CSV table of C-alpha atoms and ligand atoms in Angstrom, one decimal:
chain,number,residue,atom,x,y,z
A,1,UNK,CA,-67.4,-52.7,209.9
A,2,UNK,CA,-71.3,-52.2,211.0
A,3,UNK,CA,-73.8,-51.4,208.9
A,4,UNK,CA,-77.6,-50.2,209.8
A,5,UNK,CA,-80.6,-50.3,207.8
A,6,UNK,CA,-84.0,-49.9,207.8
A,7,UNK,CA,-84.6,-53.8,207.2
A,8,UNK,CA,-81.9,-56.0,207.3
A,9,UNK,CA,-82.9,-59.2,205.2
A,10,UNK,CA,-80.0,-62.3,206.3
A,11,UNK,CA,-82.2,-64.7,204.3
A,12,UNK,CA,-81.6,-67.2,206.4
A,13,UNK,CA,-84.1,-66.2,209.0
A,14,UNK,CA,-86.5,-63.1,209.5
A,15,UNK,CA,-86.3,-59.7,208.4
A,16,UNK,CA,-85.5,-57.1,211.0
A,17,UNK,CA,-86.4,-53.9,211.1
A,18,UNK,CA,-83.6,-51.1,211.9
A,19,UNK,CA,-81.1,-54.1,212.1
A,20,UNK,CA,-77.6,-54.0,212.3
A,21,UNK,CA,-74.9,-56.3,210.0
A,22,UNK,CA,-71.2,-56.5,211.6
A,23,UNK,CA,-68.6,-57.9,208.8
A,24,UNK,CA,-65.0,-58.5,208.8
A,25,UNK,CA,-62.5,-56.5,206.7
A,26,UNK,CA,-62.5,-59.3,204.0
A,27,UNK,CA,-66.6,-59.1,203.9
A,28,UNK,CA,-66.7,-62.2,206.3
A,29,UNK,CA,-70.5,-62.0,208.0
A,30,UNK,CA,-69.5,-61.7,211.8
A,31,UNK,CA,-73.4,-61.2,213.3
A,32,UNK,CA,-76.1,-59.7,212.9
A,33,UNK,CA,-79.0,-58.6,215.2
A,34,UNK,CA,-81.3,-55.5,215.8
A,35,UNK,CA,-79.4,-52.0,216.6
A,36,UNK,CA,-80.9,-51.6,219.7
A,37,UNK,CA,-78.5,-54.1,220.9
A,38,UNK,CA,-75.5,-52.1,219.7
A,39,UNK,CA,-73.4,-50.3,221.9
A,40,UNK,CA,-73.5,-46.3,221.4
A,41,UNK,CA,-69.8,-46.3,220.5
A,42,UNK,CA,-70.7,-49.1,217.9
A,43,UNK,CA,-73.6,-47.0,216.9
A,44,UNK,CA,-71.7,-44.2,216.5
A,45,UNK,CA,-69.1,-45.9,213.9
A,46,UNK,CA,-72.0,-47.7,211.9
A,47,UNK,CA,-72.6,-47.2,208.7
A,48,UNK,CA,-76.2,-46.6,208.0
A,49,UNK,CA,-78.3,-46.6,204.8
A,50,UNK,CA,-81.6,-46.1,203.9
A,51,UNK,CA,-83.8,-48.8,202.7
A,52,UNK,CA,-83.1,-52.5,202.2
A,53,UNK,CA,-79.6,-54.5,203.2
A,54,UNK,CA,-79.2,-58.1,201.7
A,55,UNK,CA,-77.1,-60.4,200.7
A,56,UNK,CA,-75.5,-60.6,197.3
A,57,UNK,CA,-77.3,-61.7,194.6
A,58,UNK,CA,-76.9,-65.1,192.8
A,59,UNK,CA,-77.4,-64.2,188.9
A,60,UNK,CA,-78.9,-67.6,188.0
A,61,UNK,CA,-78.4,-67.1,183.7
A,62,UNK,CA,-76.5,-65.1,181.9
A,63,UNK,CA,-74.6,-65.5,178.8
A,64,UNK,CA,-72.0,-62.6,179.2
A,65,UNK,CA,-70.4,-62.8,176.4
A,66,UNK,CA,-73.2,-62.0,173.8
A,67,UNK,CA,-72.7,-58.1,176.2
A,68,UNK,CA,-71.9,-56.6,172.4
A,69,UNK,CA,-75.2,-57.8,171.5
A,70,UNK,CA,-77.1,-55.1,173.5
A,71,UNK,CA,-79.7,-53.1,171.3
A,72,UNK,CA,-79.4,-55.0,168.2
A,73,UNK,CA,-82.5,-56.9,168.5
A,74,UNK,CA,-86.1,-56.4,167.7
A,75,UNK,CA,-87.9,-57.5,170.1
A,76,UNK,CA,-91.0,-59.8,170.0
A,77,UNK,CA,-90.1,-62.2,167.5
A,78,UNK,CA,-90.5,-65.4,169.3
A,79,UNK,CA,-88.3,-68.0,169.1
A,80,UNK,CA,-87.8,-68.7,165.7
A,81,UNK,CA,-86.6,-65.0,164.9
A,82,UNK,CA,-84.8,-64.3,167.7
A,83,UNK,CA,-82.4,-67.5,166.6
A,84,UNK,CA,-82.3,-66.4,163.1
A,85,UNK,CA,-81.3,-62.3,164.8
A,86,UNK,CA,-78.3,-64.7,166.9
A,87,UNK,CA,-77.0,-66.5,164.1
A,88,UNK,CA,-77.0,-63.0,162.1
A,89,UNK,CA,-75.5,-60.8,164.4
A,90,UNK,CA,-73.7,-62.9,166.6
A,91,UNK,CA,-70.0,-62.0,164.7
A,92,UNK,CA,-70.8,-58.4,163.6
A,93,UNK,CA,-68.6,-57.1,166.3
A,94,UNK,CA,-65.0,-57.4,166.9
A,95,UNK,CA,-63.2,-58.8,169.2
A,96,UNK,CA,-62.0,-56.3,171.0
A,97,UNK,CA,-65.0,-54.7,171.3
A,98,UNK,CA,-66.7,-57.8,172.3
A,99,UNK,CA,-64.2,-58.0,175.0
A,100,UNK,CA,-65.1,-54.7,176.2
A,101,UNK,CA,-68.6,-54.5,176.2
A,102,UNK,CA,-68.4,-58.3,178.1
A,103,UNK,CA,-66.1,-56.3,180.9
A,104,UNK,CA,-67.8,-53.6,181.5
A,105,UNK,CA,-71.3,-55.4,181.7
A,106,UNK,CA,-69.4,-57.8,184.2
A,107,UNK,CA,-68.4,-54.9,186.1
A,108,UNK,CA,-71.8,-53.5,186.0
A,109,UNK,CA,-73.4,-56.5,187.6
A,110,UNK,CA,-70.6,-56.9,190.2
A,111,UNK,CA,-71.2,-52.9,191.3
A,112,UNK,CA,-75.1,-53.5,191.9
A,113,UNK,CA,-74.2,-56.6,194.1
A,114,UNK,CA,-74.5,-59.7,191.5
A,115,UNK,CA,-72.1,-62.2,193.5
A,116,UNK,CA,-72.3,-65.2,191.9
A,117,UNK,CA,-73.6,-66.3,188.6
A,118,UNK,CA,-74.5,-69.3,186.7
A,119,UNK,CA,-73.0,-67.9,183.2
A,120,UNK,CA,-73.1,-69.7,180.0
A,121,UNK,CA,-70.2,-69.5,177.8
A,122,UNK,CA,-69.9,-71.1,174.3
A,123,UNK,CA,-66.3,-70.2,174.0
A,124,UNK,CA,-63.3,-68.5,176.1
A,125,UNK,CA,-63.6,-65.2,176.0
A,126,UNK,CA,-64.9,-65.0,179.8
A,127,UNK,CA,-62.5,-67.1,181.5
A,128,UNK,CA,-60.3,-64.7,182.2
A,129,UNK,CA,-62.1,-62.5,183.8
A,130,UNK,CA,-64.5,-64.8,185.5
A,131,UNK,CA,-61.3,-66.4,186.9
A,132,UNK,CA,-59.8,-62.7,188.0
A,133,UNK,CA,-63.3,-62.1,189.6
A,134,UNK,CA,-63.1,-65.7,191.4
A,135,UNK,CA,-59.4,-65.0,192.7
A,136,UNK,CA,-60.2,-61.6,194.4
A,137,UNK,CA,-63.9,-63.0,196.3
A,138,UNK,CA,-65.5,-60.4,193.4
A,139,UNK,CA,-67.9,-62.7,191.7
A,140,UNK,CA,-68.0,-66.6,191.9
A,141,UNK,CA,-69.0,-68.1,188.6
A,142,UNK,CA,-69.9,-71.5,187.5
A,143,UNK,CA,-70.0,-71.6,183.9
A,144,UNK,CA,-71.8,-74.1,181.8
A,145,UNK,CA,-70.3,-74.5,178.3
A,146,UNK,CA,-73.1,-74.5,176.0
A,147,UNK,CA,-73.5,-77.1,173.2
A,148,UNK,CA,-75.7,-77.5,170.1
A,149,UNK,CA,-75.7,-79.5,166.8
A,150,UNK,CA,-78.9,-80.8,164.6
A,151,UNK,CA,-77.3,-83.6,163.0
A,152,UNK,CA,-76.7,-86.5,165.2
A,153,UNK,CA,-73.0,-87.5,163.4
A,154,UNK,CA,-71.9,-84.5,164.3
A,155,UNK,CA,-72.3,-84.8,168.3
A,156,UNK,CA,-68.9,-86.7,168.9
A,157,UNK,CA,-66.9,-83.8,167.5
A,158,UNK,CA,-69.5,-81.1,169.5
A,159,UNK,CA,-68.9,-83.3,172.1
A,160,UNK,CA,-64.7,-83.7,171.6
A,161,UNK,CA,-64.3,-79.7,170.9
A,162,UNK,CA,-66.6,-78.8,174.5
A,163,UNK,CA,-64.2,-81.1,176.3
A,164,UNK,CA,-61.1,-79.6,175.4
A,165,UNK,CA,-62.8,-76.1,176.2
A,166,UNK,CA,-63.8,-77.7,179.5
A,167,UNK,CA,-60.1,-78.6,180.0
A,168,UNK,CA,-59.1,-75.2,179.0
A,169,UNK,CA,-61.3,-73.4,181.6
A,170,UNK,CA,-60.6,-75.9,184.5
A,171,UNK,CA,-56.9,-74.9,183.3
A,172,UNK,CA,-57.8,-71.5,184.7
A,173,UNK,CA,-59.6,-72.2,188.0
A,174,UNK,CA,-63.0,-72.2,186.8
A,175,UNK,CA,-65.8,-74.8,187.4
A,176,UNK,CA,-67.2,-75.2,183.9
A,177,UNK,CA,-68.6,-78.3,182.4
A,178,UNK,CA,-70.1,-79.2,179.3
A,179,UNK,CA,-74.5,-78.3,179.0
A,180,UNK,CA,-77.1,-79.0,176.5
A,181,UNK,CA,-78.4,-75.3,175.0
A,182,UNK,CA,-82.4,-76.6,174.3
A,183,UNK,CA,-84.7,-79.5,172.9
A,184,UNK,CA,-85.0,-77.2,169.6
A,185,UNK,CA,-81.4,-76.8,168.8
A,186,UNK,CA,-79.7,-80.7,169.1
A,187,UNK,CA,-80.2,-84.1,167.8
A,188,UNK,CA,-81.4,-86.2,170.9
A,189,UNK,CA,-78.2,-87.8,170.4
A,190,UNK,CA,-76.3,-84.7,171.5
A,191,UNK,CA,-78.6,-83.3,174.0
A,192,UNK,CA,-78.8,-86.3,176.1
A,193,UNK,CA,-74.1,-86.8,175.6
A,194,UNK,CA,-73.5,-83.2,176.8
A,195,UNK,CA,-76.3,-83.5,179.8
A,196,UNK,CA,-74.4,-86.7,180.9
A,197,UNK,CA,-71.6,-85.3,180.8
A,198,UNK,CA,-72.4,-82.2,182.7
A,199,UNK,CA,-73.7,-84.1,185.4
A,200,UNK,CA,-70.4,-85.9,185.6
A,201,UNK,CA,-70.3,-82.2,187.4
A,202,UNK,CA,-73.2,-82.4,189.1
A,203,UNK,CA,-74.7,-79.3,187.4
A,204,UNK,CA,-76.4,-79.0,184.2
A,205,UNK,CA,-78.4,-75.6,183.1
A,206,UNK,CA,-80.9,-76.1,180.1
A,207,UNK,CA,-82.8,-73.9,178.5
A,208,UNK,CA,-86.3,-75.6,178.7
A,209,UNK,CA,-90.3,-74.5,178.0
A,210,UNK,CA,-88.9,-70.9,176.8
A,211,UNK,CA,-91.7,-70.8,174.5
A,212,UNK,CA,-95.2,-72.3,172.9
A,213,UNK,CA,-93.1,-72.5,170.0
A,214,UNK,CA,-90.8,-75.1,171.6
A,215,UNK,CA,-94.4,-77.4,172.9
A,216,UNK,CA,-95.4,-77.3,169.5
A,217,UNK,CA,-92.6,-78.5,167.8
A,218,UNK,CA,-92.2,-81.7,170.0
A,219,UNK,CA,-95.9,-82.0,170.9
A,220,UNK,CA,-97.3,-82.2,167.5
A,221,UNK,CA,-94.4,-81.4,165.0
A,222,UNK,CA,-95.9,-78.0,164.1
A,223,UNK,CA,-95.0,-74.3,164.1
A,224,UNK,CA,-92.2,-72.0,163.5
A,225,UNK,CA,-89.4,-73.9,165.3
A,226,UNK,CA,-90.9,-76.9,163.0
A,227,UNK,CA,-90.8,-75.1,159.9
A,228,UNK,CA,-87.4,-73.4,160.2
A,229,UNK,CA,-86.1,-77.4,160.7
A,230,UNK,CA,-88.2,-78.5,157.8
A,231,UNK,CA,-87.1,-75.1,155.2
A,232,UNK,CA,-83.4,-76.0,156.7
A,233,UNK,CA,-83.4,-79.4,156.0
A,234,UNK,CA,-81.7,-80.3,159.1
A,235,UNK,CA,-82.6,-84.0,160.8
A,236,UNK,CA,-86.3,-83.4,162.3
A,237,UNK,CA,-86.9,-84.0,166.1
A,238,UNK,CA,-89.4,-86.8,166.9
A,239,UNK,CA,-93.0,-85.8,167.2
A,240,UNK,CA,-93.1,-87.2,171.1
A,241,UNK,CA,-96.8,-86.4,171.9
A,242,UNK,CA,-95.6,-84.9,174.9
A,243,UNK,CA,-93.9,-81.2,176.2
A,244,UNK,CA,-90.5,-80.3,175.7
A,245,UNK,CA,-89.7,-81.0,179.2
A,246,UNK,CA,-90.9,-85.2,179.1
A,247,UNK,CA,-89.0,-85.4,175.8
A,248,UNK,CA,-86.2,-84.2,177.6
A,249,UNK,CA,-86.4,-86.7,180.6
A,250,UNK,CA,-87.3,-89.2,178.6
A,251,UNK,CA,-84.0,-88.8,176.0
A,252,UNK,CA,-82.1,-88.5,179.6
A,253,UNK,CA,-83.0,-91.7,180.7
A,254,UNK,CA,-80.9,-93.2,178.0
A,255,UNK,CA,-78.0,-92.0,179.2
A,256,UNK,CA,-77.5,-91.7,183.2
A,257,UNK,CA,-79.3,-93.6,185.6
A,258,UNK,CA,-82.8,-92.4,187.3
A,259,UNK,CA,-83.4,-90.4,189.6
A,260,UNK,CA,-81.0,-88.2,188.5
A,261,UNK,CA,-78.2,-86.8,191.2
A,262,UNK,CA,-77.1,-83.8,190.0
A,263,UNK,CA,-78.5,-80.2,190.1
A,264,UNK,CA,-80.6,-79.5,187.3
A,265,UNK,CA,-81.3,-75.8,186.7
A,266,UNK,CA,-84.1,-75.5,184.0
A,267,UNK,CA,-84.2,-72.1,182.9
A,268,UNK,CA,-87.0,-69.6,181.3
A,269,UNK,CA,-90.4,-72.2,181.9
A,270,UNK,CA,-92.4,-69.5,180.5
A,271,UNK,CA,-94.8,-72.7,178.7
A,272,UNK,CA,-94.8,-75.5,181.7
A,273,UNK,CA,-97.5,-77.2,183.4
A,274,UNK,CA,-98.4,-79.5,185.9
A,275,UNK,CA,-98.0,-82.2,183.9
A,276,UNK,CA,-93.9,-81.0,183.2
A,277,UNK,CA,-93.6,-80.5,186.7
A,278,UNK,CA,-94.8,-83.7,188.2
A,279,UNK,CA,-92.2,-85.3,185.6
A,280,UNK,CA,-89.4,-83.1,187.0
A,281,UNK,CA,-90.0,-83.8,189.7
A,282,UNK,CA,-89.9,-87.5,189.4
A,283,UNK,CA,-86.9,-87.5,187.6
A,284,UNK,CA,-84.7,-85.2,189.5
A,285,UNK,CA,-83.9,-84.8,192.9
A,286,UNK,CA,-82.6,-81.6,192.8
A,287,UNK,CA,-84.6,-79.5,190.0
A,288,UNK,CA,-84.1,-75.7,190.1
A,289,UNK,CA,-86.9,-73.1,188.7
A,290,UNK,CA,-85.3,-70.0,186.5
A,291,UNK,CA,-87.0,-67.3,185.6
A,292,UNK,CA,-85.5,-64.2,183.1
A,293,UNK,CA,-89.1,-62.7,183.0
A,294,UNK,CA,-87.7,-59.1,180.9
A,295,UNK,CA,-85.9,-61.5,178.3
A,296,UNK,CA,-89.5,-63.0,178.1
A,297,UNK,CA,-91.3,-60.5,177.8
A,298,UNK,CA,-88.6,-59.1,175.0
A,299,UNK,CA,-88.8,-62.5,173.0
A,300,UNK,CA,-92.4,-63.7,173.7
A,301,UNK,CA,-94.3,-60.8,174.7
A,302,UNK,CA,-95.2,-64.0,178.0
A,303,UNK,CA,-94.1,-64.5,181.4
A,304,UNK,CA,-94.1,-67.8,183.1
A,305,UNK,CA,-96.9,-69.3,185.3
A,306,UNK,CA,-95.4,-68.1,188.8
A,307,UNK,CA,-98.7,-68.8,190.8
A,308,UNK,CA,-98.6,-72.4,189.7
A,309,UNK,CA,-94.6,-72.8,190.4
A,310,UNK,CA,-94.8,-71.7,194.0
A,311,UNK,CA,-98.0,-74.2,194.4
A,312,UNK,CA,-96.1,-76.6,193.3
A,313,UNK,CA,-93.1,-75.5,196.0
A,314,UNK,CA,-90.2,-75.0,193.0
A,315,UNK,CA,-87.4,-73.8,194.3
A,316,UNK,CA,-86.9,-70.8,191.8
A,317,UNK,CA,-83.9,-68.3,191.1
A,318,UNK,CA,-83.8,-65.2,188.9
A,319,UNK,CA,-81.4,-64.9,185.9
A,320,UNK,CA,-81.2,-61.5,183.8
A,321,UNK,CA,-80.5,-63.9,180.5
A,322,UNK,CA,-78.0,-61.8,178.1
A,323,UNK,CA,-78.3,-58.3,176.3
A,324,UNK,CA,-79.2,-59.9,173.3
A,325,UNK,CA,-82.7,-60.3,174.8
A,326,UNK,CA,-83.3,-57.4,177.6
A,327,UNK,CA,-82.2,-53.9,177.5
A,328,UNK,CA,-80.3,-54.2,180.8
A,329,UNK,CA,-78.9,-56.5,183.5
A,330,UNK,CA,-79.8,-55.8,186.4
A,331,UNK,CA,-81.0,-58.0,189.0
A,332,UNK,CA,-83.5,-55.7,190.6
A,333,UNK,CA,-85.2,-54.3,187.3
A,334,UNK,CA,-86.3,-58.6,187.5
A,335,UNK,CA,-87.7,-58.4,190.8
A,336,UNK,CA,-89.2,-55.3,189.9
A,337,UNK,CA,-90.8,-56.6,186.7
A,338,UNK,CA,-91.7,-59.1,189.3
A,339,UNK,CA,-93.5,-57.5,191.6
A,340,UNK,CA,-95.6,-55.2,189.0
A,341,UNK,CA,-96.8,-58.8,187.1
A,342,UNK,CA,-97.7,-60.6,190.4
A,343,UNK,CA,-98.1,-58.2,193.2
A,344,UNK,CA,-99.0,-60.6,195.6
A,345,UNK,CA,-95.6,-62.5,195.9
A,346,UNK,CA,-93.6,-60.9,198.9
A,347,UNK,CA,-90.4,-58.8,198.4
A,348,UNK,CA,-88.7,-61.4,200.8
A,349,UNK,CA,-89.9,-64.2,199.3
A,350,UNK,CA,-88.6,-62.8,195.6
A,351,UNK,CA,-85.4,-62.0,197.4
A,352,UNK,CA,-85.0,-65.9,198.4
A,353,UNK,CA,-85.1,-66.6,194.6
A,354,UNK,CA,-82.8,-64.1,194.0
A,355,UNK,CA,-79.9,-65.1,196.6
A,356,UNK,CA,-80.1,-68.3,198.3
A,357,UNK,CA,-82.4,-70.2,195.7
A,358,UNK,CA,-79.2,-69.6,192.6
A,359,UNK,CA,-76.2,-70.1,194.9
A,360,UNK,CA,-78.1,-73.5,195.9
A,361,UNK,CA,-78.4,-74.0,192.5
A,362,UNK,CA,-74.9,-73.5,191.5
A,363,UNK,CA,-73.1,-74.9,194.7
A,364,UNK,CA,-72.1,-71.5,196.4
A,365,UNK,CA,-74.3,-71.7,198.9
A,366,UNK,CA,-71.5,-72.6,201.7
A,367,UNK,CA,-70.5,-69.1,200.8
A,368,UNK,CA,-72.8,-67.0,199.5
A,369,UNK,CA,-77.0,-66.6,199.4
A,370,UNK,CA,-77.4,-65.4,203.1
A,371,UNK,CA,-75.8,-63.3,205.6
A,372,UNK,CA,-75.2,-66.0,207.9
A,373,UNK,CA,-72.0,-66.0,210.2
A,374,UNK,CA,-69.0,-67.3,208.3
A,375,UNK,CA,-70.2,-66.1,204.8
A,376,UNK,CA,-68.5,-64.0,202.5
A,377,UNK,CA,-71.9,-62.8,200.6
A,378,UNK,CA,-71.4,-59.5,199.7
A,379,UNK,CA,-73.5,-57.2,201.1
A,380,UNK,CA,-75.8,-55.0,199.0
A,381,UNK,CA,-78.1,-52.4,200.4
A,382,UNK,CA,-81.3,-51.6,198.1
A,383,UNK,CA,-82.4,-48.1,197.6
A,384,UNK,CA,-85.7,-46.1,197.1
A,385,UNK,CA,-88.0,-48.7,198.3
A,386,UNK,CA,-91.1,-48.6,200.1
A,387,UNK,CA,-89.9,-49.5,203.3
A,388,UNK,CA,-93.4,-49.6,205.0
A,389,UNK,CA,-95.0,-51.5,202.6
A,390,UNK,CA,-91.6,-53.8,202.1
A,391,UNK,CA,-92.0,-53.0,198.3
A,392,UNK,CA,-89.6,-52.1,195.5
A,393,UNK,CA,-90.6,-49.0,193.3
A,394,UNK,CA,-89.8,-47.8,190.0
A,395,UNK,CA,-87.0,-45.5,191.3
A,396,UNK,CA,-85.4,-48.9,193.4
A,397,UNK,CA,-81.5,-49.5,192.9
A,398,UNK,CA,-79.0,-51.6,194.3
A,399,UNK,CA,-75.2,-50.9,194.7
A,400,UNK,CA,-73.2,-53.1,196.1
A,401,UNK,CA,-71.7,-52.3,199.9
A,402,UNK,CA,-68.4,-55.1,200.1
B,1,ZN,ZN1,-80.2,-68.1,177.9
């Protein structure tokens, strides 16, 4: 099947305007190439949309099963509330109607052209659906099983209970391994056993610099994340002297060698600086950059320090986080939020972040992230946009094509 659009974005080179995308009944990327060079009976059978044509989108965090969560929270709380909203609401809702509302947003994400996801899971519930979604070329997911724990005894059991889920889910066809949730939620004991032990995978995702909170707490021992260890009277962190991110490292380096292999996807980085970057950069070779700007803005009322991150050459992706911080998932409404906050980053640049930049980051990019021959991508094709400007507006959707 052809399809025509007023740009055709492959990623993997240069826009083209009123370009032309030939793919194989199973969504196999055949060619693609201006429509000029299309033959009038060719033309004739196309398919043509309006707008933008891209590749599917790489969902770089999500934690679909906290789906039942949507509209529960109030919104900017920082840190320190939204964990105590989580640990209050978290089991309000049955299971079936967890499962439900975990489907359909699944479904949701798959429709608007979300074709692989790095999806955090701290317990079953998705597997079978992630590995239904895997089977049928519908959504490729790697899932990082989530751990946390203040008191260091307790990490081997965290550690012994997120193997046997890890066994469970490899049971099933799923590439899952075992990830550290944050600085602020573990003993240093556990965070720096489950990041070893995701890298036996080569992939860790870790929730790091979300907020000024989380600085605080390690820089100088202060603040709410502080306090809510001190009034819990859980084991306290050390007081490193340095940001979240160094303490991090630095904890690593006790347990796998330097520089580390593996892909490291640090997520949120609302609060980092050039100081946390240099150190990343250092220690890993393959860091990865994500941003969830709505969930920021729903928690923190911040965003994170994009100029400086493309400076500093990041390679960033674009996660939609889970509905227990943003109103919706939806993959676009980020790029839009995006564009309105830094206008001068380019639609095709944003779109890198957004396809190639998480696929990289999760190992689908032999796959998926660019419409290059031999792919199976999915192909999405963006709506209402401001095709002369190459701009998304308010009004901008996506729906996925194949
Ligand atoms: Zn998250």
């Amino acid at each position: 099947m052809i399809f025509i659009a007023d740009i055709l974005f492959p990623v993997s080179s240069h826009p083209l305007r009123n370009g032309f995308l030939e793919c194989a009944g199973d969504g196999t990327v055949i060619r693609f190439g201006s429509a000029s060079d299309l033959s009038p009976r060719e033309r004739e059978s196309a398919t043509v949309v309006e707008g933008f044509l891209v590749p599917g989108f790489t969902n770089a965090h999500c934690h679909i099963e906290l789906s039942h969560m949507k509209g529960l929270f109030r919104e900017a709380t920082g840190m320190d509330g939204f964990i105590q909203q989580i640990n209050a609401l978290r089991l309000t809702v049955d299971r079936e109607d967890r499962l439900s509302a975990m489907r359909k947003e699944f479904e949701g994400l798959a429709d608007q052209g979300v074709r692989a996801m790095g999806d955090i899971s701290n317990c079953s519930e998705s597997f079978e659906m992630k590995a239904e979604a895997m089977l049928s070329g519908k959504m490729y997911t790697r899932t990082f099983l989530e751990v946390f724990g203040t008191e260091p005894e307790e990490a081997d059991s965290v550690m012994q209970s997120v193997r046997q889920l890890q066994a469970e889910a490899r049971r099933m066809g799923l590439d899952a391994a075992p990830t550290p949730h944050s600085c602020y939620t573990m003993s240093p004991l556990l965070n720096r056993l489950s990041a070893a032990a995701g890298l036996e995978s080569g992939y860790i995702s870790y929730h790091s610099q979300e907020s000024q909170e989380e600085e605080d707490m390690l820089r100088y021992g202060t603040g709410p994340l502080a306090e809510d260890y001190r009034s819990r009277g859980t084991t306290q962190l050390p007081v490193t002297g340095t940001g979240a991110l160094v303490y991090f490292i630095e904890n690593l380096r006790k347990a796998v060698p330097f520089p580390v292999e593996g892909n490291v996807l640090l997520v949120h980085n609302t609060a980092t600086d050039q100081e946390s970057i240099d150190a990343a950069k250092a220690a890993f070779r393959h860091p990865y950059w994500a941003v969830c700007p709505l969930s920021n803005i729903f928690i923190h009322r911040m965003l994170p320090p994009l100029e400086l991150m493309r400076r500093n050459g990041l390679d960033i992706c674009i996660g939609t986080d889970s509905l227990s911080s943003n109103h919706l998932l939806s993959m676009v409404a980020e790029m839009l939020c995006i564009q309105e906050n830094f206008p001068e980053i380019p639609f095709e640049e944003m779109l890198r972040w957004a396809t190639l930049n998480g696929a990289r980051a999760i190992g689908c990019d032999g796959f998926c992230g660019t419409l290059e021959p031999g792919k199976r991508p999915g192909v999405v094709h963006i709506g209402n946009v401001d095709v002369s400007n190459v701009r998304l507006t308010e009004k901008s959707f996506s729906k996925r094509l194949i």
